[in-house]
Amino acid sequence: MPRATIRFAESAVSDLEELRKWYAEQGVLDVGDRLIEEIFERLEALRTHPDMGRIVPEFGQRFLRELIHPPFRMVYRSEPGYVRIVRIWRSERLLRLTAGDDSPP
């Protein structure tokens, strides 16, 4: 079975940077680093199972899915051969795509 390539949109990279910064400001950088590591481990499963996430309820599009890793939701676009990570947000936030979030890699 071919493995999907995982790519990150700039918005997802920025989300991870902000997540790490917030935990550092709270004085618990080790917690932030652990959560980021867990997020990457969870996303790794998309290489062999790109459609494992649920369809994002706000949009109802089959290609736009998400994995939940409390307290985060990892939103991604699934296309043949690749997965593009779009956002990594706190799960209580509603998703709003910005220009470029879902553009092709």
mmCIF file with all atom_site columns, C-alpha atoms in Angstrom:
data_model
loop_
_atom_site.group_PDB
_atom_site.id
_atom_site.type_symbol
_atom_site.label_atom_id
_atom_site.label_alt_id
_atom_site.label_comp_id
_atom_site.label_asym_id
_atom_site.label_entity_id
_atom_site.label_seq_id
_atom_site.pdbx_PDB_ins_code
_atom_site.Cartn_x
_atom_site.Cartn_y
_atom_site.Cartn_z
_atom_site.occupancy
_atom_site.B_iso_or_equiv
_atom_site.pdbx_formal_charge
_atom_site.auth_seq_id
_atom_site.auth_comp_id
_atom_site.auth_asym_id
_atom_site.auth_atom_id
_atom_site.pdbx_PDB_model_num
ATOM 1   C CA . MET A 1 1   ? 0.000   0.000  0.000  1.00 0.00 ? 1   MET A CA 1
ATOM 2   C CA . PRO A 1 2   ? 1.500   3.395  -0.981 1.00 0.00 ? 2   PRO A CA 1
ATOM 3   C CA . ARG A 1 3   ? 2.176   5.813  1.825  1.00 0.00 ? 3   ARG A CA 1
ATOM 4   C CA . ALA A 1 4   ? 0.818   9.345  1.693  1.00 0.00 ? 4   ALA A CA 1
ATOM 5   C CA . THR A 1 5   ? 3.177   12.290 1.967  1.00 0.00 ? 5   THR A CA 1
ATOM 6   C CA . ILE A 1 6   ? 2.359   14.631 4.842  1.00 0.00 ? 6   ILE A CA 1
ATOM 7   C CA . ARG A 1 7   ? 2.761   18.359 4.232  1.00 0.00 ? 7   ARG A CA 1
ATOM 8   C CA . PHE A 1 8   ? 2.045   21.318 6.489  1.00 0.00 ? 8   PHE A CA 1
ATOM 9   C CA . ALA A 1 9   ? 0.337   24.547 5.443  1.00 0.00 ? 9   ALA A CA 1
ATOM 10  C CA . GLU A 1 10  ? 1.930   27.713 6.820  1.00 0.00 ? 10  GLU A CA 1
ATOM 11  C CA . SER A 1 11  ? -1.146  28.151 9.004  1.00 0.00 ? 11  SER A CA 1
ATOM 12  C CA . ALA A 1 12  ? -0.523  24.784 10.711 1.00 0.00 ? 12  ALA A CA 1
ATOM 13  C CA . VAL A 1 13  ? 3.159   25.590 11.270 1.00 0.00 ? 13  VAL A CA 1
ATOM 14  C CA . SER A 1 14  ? 2.126   28.913 12.796 1.00 0.00 ? 14  SER A CA 1
ATOM 15  C CA . ASP A 1 15  ? -0.413  27.115 15.013 1.00 0.00 ? 15  ASP A CA 1
ATOM 16  C CA . LEU A 1 16  ? 2.322   24.818 16.356 1.00 0.00 ? 16  LEU A CA 1
ATOM 17  C CA . GLU A 1 17  ? 4.650   27.760 16.979 1.00 0.00 ? 17  GLU A CA 1
ATOM 18  C CA . GLU A 1 18  ? 1.897   29.606 18.862 1.00 0.00 ? 18  GLU A CA 1
ATOM 19  C CA . LEU A 1 19  ? 1.051   26.504 20.874 1.00 0.00 ? 19  LEU A CA 1
ATOM 20  C CA . ARG A 1 20  ? 4.674   26.094 21.944 1.00 0.00 ? 20  ARG A CA 1
ATOM 21  C CA . LYS A 1 21  ? 4.980   29.816 22.731 1.00 0.00 ? 21  LYS A CA 1
ATOM 22  C CA . TRP A 1 22  ? 1.845   29.791 24.902 1.00 0.00 ? 22  TRP A CA 1
ATOM 23  C CA . TYR A 1 23  ? 3.058   26.851 26.982 1.00 0.00 ? 23  TYR A CA 1
ATOM 24  C CA . ALA A 1 24  ? 6.477   28.505 27.349 1.00 0.00 ? 24  ALA A CA 1
ATOM 25  C CA . GLU A 1 25  ? 4.807   31.707 28.595 1.00 0.00 ? 25  GLU A CA 1
ATOM 26  C CA . GLN A 1 26  ? 2.890   29.625 31.151 1.00 0.00 ? 26  GLN A CA 1
ATOM 27  C CA . GLY A 1 27  ? 6.194   28.229 32.417 1.00 0.00 ? 27  GLY A CA 1
ATOM 28  C CA . VAL A 1 28  ? 5.420   24.668 31.282 1.00 0.00 ? 28  VAL A CA 1
ATOM 29  C CA . LEU A 1 29  ? 7.373   24.360 28.053 1.00 0.00 ? 29  LEU A CA 1
ATOM 30  C CA . ASP A 1 30  ? 7.859   20.654 28.722 1.00 0.00 ? 30  ASP A CA 1
ATOM 31  C CA . VAL A 1 31  ? 4.067   20.173 28.564 1.00 0.00 ? 31  VAL A CA 1
ATOM 32  C CA . GLY A 1 32  ? 3.893   22.033 25.253 1.00 0.00 ? 32  GLY A CA 1
ATOM 33  C CA . ASP A 1 33  ? 6.763   20.008 23.806 1.00 0.00 ? 33  ASP A CA 1
ATOM 34  C CA . ARG A 1 34  ? 5.107   16.763 24.913 1.00 0.00 ? 34  ARG A CA 1
ATOM 35  C CA . LEU A 1 35  ? 1.786   17.766 23.343 1.00 0.00 ? 35  LEU A CA 1
ATOM 36  C CA . ILE A 1 36  ? 3.489   18.697 20.070 1.00 0.00 ? 36  ILE A CA 1
ATOM 37  C CA . GLU A 1 37  ? 5.277   15.353 20.041 1.00 0.00 ? 37  GLU A CA 1
ATOM 38  C CA . GLU A 1 38  ? 1.949   13.564 20.617 1.00 0.00 ? 38  GLU A CA 1
ATOM 39  C CA . ILE A 1 39  ? 0.367   15.574 17.790 1.00 0.00 ? 39  ILE A CA 1
ATOM 40  C CA . PHE A 1 40  ? 3.128   14.515 15.382 1.00 0.00 ? 40  PHE A CA 1
ATOM 41  C CA . GLU A 1 41  ? 2.763   10.881 16.457 1.00 0.00 ? 41  GLU A CA 1
ATOM 42  C CA . ARG A 1 42  ? -0.990  11.029 15.844 1.00 0.00 ? 42  ARG A CA 1
ATOM 43  C CA . LEU A 1 43  ? -0.547  12.669 12.442 1.00 0.00 ? 43  LEU A CA 1
ATOM 44  C CA . GLU A 1 44  ? 1.958   10.002 11.396 1.00 0.00 ? 44  GLU A CA 1
ATOM 45  C CA . ALA A 1 45  ? -0.924  7.495  11.168 1.00 0.00 ? 45  ALA A CA 1
ATOM 46  C CA . LEU A 1 46  ? -2.287  9.510  8.232  1.00 0.00 ? 46  LEU A CA 1
ATOM 47  C CA . ARG A 1 47  ? 0.551   8.189  6.056  1.00 0.00 ? 47  ARG A CA 1
ATOM 48  C CA . THR A 1 48  ? -1.158  4.804  5.831  1.00 0.00 ? 48  THR A CA 1
ATOM 49  C CA . HIS A 1 49  ? -4.736  5.794  6.741  1.00 0.00 ? 49  HIS A CA 1
ATOM 50  C CA . PRO A 1 50  ? -5.371  9.258  5.243  1.00 0.00 ? 50  PRO A CA 1
ATOM 51  C CA . ASP A 1 51  ? -9.145  9.022  5.583  1.00 0.00 ? 51  ASP A CA 1
ATOM 52  C CA . MET A 1 52  ? -9.175  7.937  9.224  1.00 0.00 ? 52  MET A CA 1
ATOM 53  C CA . GLY A 1 53  ? -10.317 11.335 10.507 1.00 0.00 ? 53  GLY A CA 1
ATOM 54  C CA . ARG A 1 54  ? -13.897 12.482 10.581 1.00 0.00 ? 54  ARG A CA 1
ATOM 55  C CA . ILE A 1 55  ? -15.260 14.961 8.066  1.00 0.00 ? 55  ILE A CA 1
ATOM 56  C CA . VAL A 1 56  ? -15.019 18.485 9.527  1.00 0.00 ? 56  VAL A CA 1
ATOM 57  C CA . PRO A 1 57  ? -18.584 19.288 10.672 1.00 0.00 ? 57  PRO A CA 1
ATOM 58  C CA . GLU A 1 58  ? -18.335 23.005 9.813  1.00 0.00 ? 58  GLU A CA 1
ATOM 59  C CA . PHE A 1 59  ? -17.757 22.254 6.118  1.00 0.00 ? 59  PHE A CA 1
ATOM 60  C CA . GLY A 1 60  ? -19.128 18.783 5.327  1.00 0.00 ? 60  GLY A CA 1
ATOM 61  C CA . GLN A 1 61  ? -16.533 18.174 2.578  1.00 0.00 ? 61  GLN A CA 1
ATOM 62  C CA . ARG A 1 62  ? -15.149 14.623 2.210  1.00 0.00 ? 62  ARG A CA 1
ATOM 63  C CA . PHE A 1 63  ? -11.613 15.859 1.495  1.00 0.00 ? 63  PHE A CA 1
ATOM 64  C CA . LEU A 1 64  ? -11.468 18.064 4.625  1.00 0.00 ? 64  LEU A CA 1
ATOM 65  C CA . ARG A 1 65  ? -11.062 15.918 7.727  1.00 0.00 ? 65  ARG A CA 1
ATOM 66  C CA . GLU A 1 66  ? -9.869  16.179 11.289 1.00 0.00 ? 66  GLU A CA 1
ATOM 67  C CA . LEU A 1 67  ? -8.306  14.134 14.026 1.00 0.00 ? 67  LEU A CA 1
ATOM 68  C CA . ILE A 1 68  ? -9.047  14.962 17.630 1.00 0.00 ? 68  ILE A CA 1
ATOM 69  C CA . HIS A 1 69  ? -6.262  14.784 20.189 1.00 0.00 ? 69  HIS A CA 1
ATOM 70  C CA . PRO A 1 70  ? -7.686  16.521 23.255 1.00 0.00 ? 70  PRO A CA 1
ATOM 71  C CA . PRO A 1 71  ? -7.562  19.415 23.661 1.00 0.00 ? 71  PRO A CA 1
ATOM 72  C CA . PHE A 1 72  ? -6.635  19.856 19.979 1.00 0.00 ? 72  PHE A CA 1
ATOM 73  C CA . ARG A 1 73  ? -8.206  19.267 16.605 1.00 0.00 ? 73  ARG A CA 1
ATOM 74  C CA . MET A 1 74  ? -5.883  18.659 13.686 1.00 0.00 ? 74  MET A CA 1
ATOM 75  C CA . VAL A 1 75  ? -7.576  19.615 10.437 1.00 0.00 ? 75  VAL A CA 1
ATOM 76  C CA . TYR A 1 76  ? -6.219  18.240 7.186  1.00 0.00 ? 76  TYR A CA 1
ATOM 77  C CA . ARG A 1 77  ? -6.979  17.997 3.503  1.00 0.00 ? 77  ARG A CA 1
ATOM 78  C CA . SER A 1 78  ? -6.817  14.496 2.071  1.00 0.00 ? 78  SER A CA 1
ATOM 79  C CA . GLU A 1 79  ? -5.911  14.074 -1.596 1.00 0.00 ? 79  GLU A CA 1
ATOM 80  C CA . PRO A 1 80  ? -4.618  11.023 -3.462 1.00 0.00 ? 80  PRO A CA 1
ATOM 81  C CA . GLY A 1 81  ? -0.998  10.536 -2.425 1.00 0.00 ? 81  GLY A CA 1
ATOM 82  C CA . TYR A 1 82  ? -0.748  13.315 0.125  1.00 0.00 ? 82  TYR A CA 1
ATOM 83  C CA . VAL A 1 83  ? -2.212  14.825 3.259  1.00 0.00 ? 83  VAL A CA 1
ATOM 84  C CA . ARG A 1 84  ? -1.913  18.551 3.912  1.00 0.00 ? 84  ARG A CA 1
ATOM 85  C CA . ILE A 1 85  ? -2.226  19.607 7.548  1.00 0.00 ? 85  ILE A CA 1
ATOM 86  C CA . VAL A 1 86  ? -4.251  22.833 7.517  1.00 0.00 ? 86  VAL A CA 1
ATOM 87  C CA . ARG A 1 87  ? -4.798  23.846 11.171 1.00 0.00 ? 87  ARG A CA 1
ATOM 88  C CA . ILE A 1 88  ? -4.010  22.638 14.664 1.00 0.00 ? 88  ILE A CA 1
ATOM 89  C CA . TRP A 1 89  ? -6.369  24.350 17.065 1.00 0.00 ? 89  TRP A CA 1
ATOM 90  C CA . ARG A 1 90  ? -7.912  23.987 20.478 1.00 0.00 ? 90  ARG A CA 1
ATOM 91  C CA . SER A 1 91  ? -10.935 21.736 20.002 1.00 0.00 ? 91  SER A CA 1
ATOM 92  C CA . GLU A 1 92  ? -13.444 24.286 21.326 1.00 0.00 ? 92  GLU A CA 1
ATOM 93  C CA . ARG A 1 93  ? -12.618 26.752 18.510 1.00 0.00 ? 93  ARG A CA 1
ATOM 94  C CA . LEU A 1 94  ? -14.707 26.823 15.348 1.00 0.00 ? 94  LEU A CA 1
ATOM 95  C CA . LEU A 1 95  ? -12.711 26.377 12.178 1.00 0.00 ? 95  LEU A CA 1
ATOM 96  C CA . ARG A 1 96  ? -12.358 29.241 9.738  1.00 0.00 ? 96  ARG A CA 1
ATOM 97  C CA . LEU A 1 97  ? -10.134 28.736 6.733  1.00 0.00 ? 97  LEU A CA 1
ATOM 98  C CA . THR A 1 98  ? -8.011  31.637 5.575  1.00 0.00 ? 98  THR A CA 1
ATOM 99  C CA . ALA A 1 99  ? -6.653  32.225 2.104  1.00 0.00 ? 99  ALA A CA 1
ATOM 100 C CA . GLY A 1 100 ? -4.040  29.619 1.269  1.00 0.00 ? 100 GLY A CA 1
ATOM 101 C CA . ASP A 1 101 ? -5.016  27.113 3.969  1.00 0.00 ? 101 ASP A CA 1
ATOM 102 C CA . ASP A 1 102 ? -6.395  24.606 1.519  1.00 0.00 ? 102 ASP A CA 1
ATOM 103 C CA . SER A 1 103 ? -4.373  25.446 -1.552 1.00 0.00 ? 103 SER A CA 1
ATOM 104 C CA . PRO A 1 104 ? -2.533  22.612 -3.303 1.00 0.00 ? 104 PRO A CA 1
ATOM 105 C CA . PRO A 1 105 ? 0.945   21.800 -1.979 1.00 0.00 ? 105 PRO A CA 1
#
